[in-house]
Short mmCIF file of C-alpha atoms and ligand atoms in Angstrom, two decimals:
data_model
loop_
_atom_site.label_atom_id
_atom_site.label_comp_id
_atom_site.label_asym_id
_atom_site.label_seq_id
_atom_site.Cartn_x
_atom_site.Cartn_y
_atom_site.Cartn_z
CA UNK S 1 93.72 130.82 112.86
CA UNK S 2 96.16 133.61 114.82
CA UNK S 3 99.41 132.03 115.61
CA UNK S 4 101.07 133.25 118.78
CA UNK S 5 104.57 134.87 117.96
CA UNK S 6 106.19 131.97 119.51
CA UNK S 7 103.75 129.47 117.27
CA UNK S 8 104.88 131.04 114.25
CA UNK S 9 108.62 130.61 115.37
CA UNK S 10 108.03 126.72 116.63
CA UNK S 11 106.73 125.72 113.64
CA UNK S 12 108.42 128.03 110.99
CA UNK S 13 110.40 125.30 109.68
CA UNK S 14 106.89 123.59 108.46
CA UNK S 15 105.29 126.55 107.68
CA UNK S 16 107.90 127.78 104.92
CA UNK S 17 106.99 124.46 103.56
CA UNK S 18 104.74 124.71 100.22
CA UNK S 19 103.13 121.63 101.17
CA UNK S 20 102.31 122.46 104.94
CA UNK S 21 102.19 126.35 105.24
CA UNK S 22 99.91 128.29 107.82
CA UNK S 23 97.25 126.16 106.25
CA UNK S 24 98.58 122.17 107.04
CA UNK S 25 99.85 123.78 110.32
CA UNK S 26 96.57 125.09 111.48
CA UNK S 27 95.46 121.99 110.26
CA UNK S 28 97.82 119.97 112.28
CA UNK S 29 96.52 121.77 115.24
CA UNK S 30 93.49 120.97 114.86
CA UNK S 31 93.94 117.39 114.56
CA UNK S 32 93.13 114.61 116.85
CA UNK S 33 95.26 111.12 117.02
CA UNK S 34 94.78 107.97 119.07
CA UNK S 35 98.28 106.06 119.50
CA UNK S 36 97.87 102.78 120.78
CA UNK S 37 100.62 101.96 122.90
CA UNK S 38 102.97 104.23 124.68
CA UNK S 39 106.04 101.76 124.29
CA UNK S 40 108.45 101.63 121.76
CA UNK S 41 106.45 102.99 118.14
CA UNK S 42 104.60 104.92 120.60
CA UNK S 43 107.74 106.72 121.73
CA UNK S 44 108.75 107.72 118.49
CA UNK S 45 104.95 108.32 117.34
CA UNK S 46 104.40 110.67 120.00
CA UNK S 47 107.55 113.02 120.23
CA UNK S 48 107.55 113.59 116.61
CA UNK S 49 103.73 114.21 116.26
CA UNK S 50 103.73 116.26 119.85
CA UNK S 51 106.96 118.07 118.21
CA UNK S 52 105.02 118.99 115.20
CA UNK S 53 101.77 120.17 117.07
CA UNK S 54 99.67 117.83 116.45
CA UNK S 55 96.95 119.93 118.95
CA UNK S 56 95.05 116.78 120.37
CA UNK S 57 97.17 113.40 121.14
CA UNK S 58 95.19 110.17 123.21
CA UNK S 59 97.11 107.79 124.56
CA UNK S 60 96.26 104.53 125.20
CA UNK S 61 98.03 102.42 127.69
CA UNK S 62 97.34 100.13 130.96
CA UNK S 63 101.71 99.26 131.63
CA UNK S 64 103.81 100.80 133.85
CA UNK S 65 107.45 102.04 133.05
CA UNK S 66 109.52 99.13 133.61
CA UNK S 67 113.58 98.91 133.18
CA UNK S 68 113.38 96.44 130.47
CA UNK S 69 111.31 99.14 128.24
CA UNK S 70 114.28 101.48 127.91
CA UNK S 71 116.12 100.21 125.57
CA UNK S 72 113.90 101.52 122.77
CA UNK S 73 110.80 103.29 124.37
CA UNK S 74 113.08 106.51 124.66
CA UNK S 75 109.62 108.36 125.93
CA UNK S 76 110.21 107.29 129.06
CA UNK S 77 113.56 107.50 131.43
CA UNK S 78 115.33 106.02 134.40
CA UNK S 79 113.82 108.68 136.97
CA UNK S 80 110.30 107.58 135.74
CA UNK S 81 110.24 103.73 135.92
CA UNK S 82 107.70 102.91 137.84
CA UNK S 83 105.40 105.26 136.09
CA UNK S 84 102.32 105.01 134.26
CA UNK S 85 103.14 104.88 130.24
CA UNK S 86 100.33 107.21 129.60
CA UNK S 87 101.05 110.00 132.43
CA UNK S 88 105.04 109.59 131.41
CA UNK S 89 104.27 110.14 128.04
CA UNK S 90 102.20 113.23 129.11
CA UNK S 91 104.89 114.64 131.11
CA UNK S 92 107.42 114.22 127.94
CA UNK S 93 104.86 116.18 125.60
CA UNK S 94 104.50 118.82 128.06
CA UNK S 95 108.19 119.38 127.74
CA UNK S 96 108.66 119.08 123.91
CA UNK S 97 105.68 121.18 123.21
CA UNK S 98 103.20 123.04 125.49
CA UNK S 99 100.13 123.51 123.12
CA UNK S 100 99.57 119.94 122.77
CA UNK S 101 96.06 118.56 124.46
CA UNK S 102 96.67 115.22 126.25
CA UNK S 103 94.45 112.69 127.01
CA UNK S 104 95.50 110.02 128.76
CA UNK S 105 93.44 106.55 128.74
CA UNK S 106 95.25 104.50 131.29
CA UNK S 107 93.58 100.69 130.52
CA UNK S 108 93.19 98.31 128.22
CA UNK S 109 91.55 98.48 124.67
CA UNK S 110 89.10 96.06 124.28
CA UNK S 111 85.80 95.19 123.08
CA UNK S 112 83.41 97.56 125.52
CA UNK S 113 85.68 100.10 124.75
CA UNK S 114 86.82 100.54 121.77
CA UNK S 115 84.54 102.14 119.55
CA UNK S 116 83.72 104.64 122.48
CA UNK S 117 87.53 105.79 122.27
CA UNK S 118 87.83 105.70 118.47
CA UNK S 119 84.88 107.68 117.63
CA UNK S 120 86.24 111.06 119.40
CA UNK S 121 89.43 111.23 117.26
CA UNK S 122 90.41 111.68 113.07
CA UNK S 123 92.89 109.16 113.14
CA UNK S 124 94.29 106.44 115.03
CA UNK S 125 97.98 105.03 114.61
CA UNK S 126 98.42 101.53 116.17
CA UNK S 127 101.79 100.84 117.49
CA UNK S 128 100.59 98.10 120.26
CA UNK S 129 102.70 95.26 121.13
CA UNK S 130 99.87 91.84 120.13
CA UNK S 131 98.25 90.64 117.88
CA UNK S 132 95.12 90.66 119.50
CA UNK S 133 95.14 94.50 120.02
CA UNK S 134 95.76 95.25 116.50
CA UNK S 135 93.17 93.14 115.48
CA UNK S 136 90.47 94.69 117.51
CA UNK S 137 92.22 98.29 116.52
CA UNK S 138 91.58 97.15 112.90
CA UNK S 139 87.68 96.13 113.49
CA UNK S 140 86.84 98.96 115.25
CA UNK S 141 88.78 101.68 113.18
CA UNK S 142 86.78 99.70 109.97
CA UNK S 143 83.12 100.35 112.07
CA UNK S 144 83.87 103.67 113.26
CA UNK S 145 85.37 104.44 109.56
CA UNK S 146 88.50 106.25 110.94
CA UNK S 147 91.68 106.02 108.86
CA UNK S 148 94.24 103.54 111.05
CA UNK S 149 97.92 103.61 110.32
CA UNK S 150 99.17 100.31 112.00
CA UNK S 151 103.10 99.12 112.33
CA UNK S 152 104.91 96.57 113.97
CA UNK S 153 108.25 95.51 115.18
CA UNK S 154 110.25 92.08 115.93
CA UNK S 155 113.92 91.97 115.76
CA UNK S 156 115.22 93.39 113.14
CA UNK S 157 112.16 93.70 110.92
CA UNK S 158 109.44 96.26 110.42
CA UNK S 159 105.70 96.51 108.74
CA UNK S 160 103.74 100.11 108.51
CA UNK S 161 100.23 99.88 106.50
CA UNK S 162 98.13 102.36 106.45
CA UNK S 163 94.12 101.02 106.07
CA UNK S 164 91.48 103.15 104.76
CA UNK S 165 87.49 102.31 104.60
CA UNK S 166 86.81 101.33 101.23
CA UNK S 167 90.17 100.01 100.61
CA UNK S 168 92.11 96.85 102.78
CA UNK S 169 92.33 96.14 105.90
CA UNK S 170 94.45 94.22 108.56
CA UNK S 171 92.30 91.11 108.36
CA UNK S 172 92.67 91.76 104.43
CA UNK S 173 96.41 91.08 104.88
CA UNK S 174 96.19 88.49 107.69
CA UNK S 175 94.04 85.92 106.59
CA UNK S 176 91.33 84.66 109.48
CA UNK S 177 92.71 84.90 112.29
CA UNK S 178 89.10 85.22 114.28
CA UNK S 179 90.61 82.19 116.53
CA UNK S 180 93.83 85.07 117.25
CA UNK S 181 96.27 82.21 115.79
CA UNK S 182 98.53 84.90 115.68
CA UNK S 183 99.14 85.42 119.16
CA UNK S 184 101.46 81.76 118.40
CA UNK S 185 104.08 84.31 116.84
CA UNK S 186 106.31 85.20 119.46
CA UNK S 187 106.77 88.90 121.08
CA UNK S 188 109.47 91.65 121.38
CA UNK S 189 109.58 90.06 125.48
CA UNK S 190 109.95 86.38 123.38
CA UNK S 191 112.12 87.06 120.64
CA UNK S 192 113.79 90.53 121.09
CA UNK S 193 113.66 93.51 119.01
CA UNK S 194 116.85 95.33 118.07
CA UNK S 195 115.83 99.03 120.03
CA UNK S 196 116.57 101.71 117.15
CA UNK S 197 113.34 99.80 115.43
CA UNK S 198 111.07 101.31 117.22
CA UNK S 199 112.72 104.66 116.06
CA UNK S 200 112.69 103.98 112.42
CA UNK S 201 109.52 102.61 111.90
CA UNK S 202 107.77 104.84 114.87
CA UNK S 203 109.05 107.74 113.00
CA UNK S 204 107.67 106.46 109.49
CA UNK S 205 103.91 105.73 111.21
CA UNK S 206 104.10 109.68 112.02
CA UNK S 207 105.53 110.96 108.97
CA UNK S 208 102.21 108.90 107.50
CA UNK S 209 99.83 110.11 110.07
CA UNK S 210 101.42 113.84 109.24
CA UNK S 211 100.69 113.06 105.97
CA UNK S 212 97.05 112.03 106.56
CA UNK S 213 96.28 114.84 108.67
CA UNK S 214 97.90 117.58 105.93
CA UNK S 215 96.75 115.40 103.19
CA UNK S 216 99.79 115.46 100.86
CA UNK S 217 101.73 112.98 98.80
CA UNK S 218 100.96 109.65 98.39
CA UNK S 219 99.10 107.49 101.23
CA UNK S 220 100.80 104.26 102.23
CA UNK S 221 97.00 102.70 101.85
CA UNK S 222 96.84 99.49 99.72
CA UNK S 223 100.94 98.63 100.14
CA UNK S 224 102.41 97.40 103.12
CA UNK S 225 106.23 98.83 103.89
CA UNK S 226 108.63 95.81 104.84
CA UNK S 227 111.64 97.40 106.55
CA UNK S 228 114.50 94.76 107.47
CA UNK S 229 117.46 96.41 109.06
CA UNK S 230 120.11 93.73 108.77
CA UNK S 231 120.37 93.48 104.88
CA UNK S 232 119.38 97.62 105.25
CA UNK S 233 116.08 97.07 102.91
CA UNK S 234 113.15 98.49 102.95
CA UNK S 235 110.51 97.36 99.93
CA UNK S 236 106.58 98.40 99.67
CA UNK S 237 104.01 95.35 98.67
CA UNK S 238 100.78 95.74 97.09
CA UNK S 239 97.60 95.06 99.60
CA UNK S 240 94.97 94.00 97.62
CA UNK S 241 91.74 93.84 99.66
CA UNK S 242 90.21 89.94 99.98
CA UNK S 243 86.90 89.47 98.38
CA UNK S 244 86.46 87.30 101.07
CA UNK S 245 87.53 89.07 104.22
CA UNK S 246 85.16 88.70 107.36
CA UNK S 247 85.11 92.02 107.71
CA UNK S 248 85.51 94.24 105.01
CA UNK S 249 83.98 91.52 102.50
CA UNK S 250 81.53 91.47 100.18
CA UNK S 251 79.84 88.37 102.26
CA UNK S 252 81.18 90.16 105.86
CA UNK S 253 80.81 87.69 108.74
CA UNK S 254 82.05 90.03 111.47
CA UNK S 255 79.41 92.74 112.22
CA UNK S 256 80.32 94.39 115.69
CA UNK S 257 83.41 93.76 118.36
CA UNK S 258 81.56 90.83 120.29
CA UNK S 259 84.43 88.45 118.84
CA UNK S 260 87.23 89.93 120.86
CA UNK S 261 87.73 88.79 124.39
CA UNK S 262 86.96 90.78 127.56
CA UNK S 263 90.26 91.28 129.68
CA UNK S 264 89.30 89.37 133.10
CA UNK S 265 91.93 91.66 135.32
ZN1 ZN R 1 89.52 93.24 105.11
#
């Protein structure tokens, strides 16, 4: 690949880097990420991957801008409330770095639609607000075998996994939750989340989807990172895949998306 003059300036600071060079930056360019959510992970997801020229970002997202999201989803701003997520986003790539391909998907993810999405892109990093998103985002990264980095915030506290085929996956680390008895645990609109989470953890899902695109150091796949901001912690737990998962088990019960609801509005 022939970097521009200015590409070779915007991106000098990676490419004097052993483990990136011309190579992991062309590569970077090349690259093609879903992010799931244009809220508060998303915010940090997207900057920092748009930033670093990641050359294809999708965005998925159905909300609109609302005043309550600006505390921590520091994508958007004031003048935009009332925005779509997905075309605010856009506009804030635009202005952090030019080369990067948008593609907005402005509804929700769910089972007639996911696999379609997934397929066109490398990796997909989930940074969705329900449990019932980021379980569908698990079974359809598992049957379109993409690599999904997934994360999470509530409060104070943070998760980041990143799932691989052939290794664990969400429902792995989640029990069965086929009836979506997770949905019970409250929400960021419920229960609050303190806003520089989505900063610390949204930057740690890029620096692992950087990662997975360049292909250096060690993957996060098979541990689960447990950030907790008030005693300033941050420990990494061993995944170990479940013989018995529905879906990525030896005696599999979950064989398509059919499982997942259809959103009625
Ligand atoms: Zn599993």
């Amino acid at each position: 690949m022939n970097f521009s003059e200015d590409q070779i300036q915007r991106y000098s600071r990676h490419i004097i880097l052993q483990e990136v060079g011309g190579v992991g930056q062309e590569r970077l360019l090349n690259a093609k990420v879903l992010v799931i959510g244009a809220g508060g992970l998303g915010s940090s997801l997207i900057q920092y991957m748009s930033a670093a020229g990641v050359g294809t970002i999708g965005v998925v997202d159905d909300d609109i801008v609302d005043l309550t999201n600006l505390q921590r989803q520091v994508i958007h701003n004031t003048e935009r409330i009332g925005w779509l997520k997905t075309e605010s986003a856009k506009f804030a790539i635009s202005l952090i770095n030019p080369d990067i391909k948008v593609v907005t998907h402005s509804f929700r993810l769910e089972q007639t639609n996911a696999l379609d999405l997934i397929k066109n892109y490398d990796i997909v990093a989930d940074g969705s607000d329900n449990f019932s998103t980021r379980f569908l985002v698990n079974d359809a990264c598992f049957f379109a075998k993409k690599t999904l980095v997934s994360a999470m915030i509530l409060r104070f506290e943070g998760q980041l996994a990143t799932f691989k085929v052939g290794d664990s996956c969400y429902r792995c680390f989640c029990g069965d939750t086929t009836n979506f008895l997770y949905n019970d645990i409250p929400s960021c609109g419920q229960a609050g989340v303190f806003g520089a989470m989505a900063g610390i953890v949204g930057s740690l899902q890029a620096t692992e989807v950087l990662k997975e695109i360049l292909k250096i150091g060690d993957s996060l796949s098979g541990n689960l990172l447990v950030i907790d901001a008030l005693k300033m912690n941050i420990r990494k737990v061993r995944l170990k895949q479940d013989k018995e998962c529905k879906l990525c088990g030896k005696n599999a019960s979950i064989h398509d998306l059919s499982i997942h609801p259809v959103c009625q509005d």
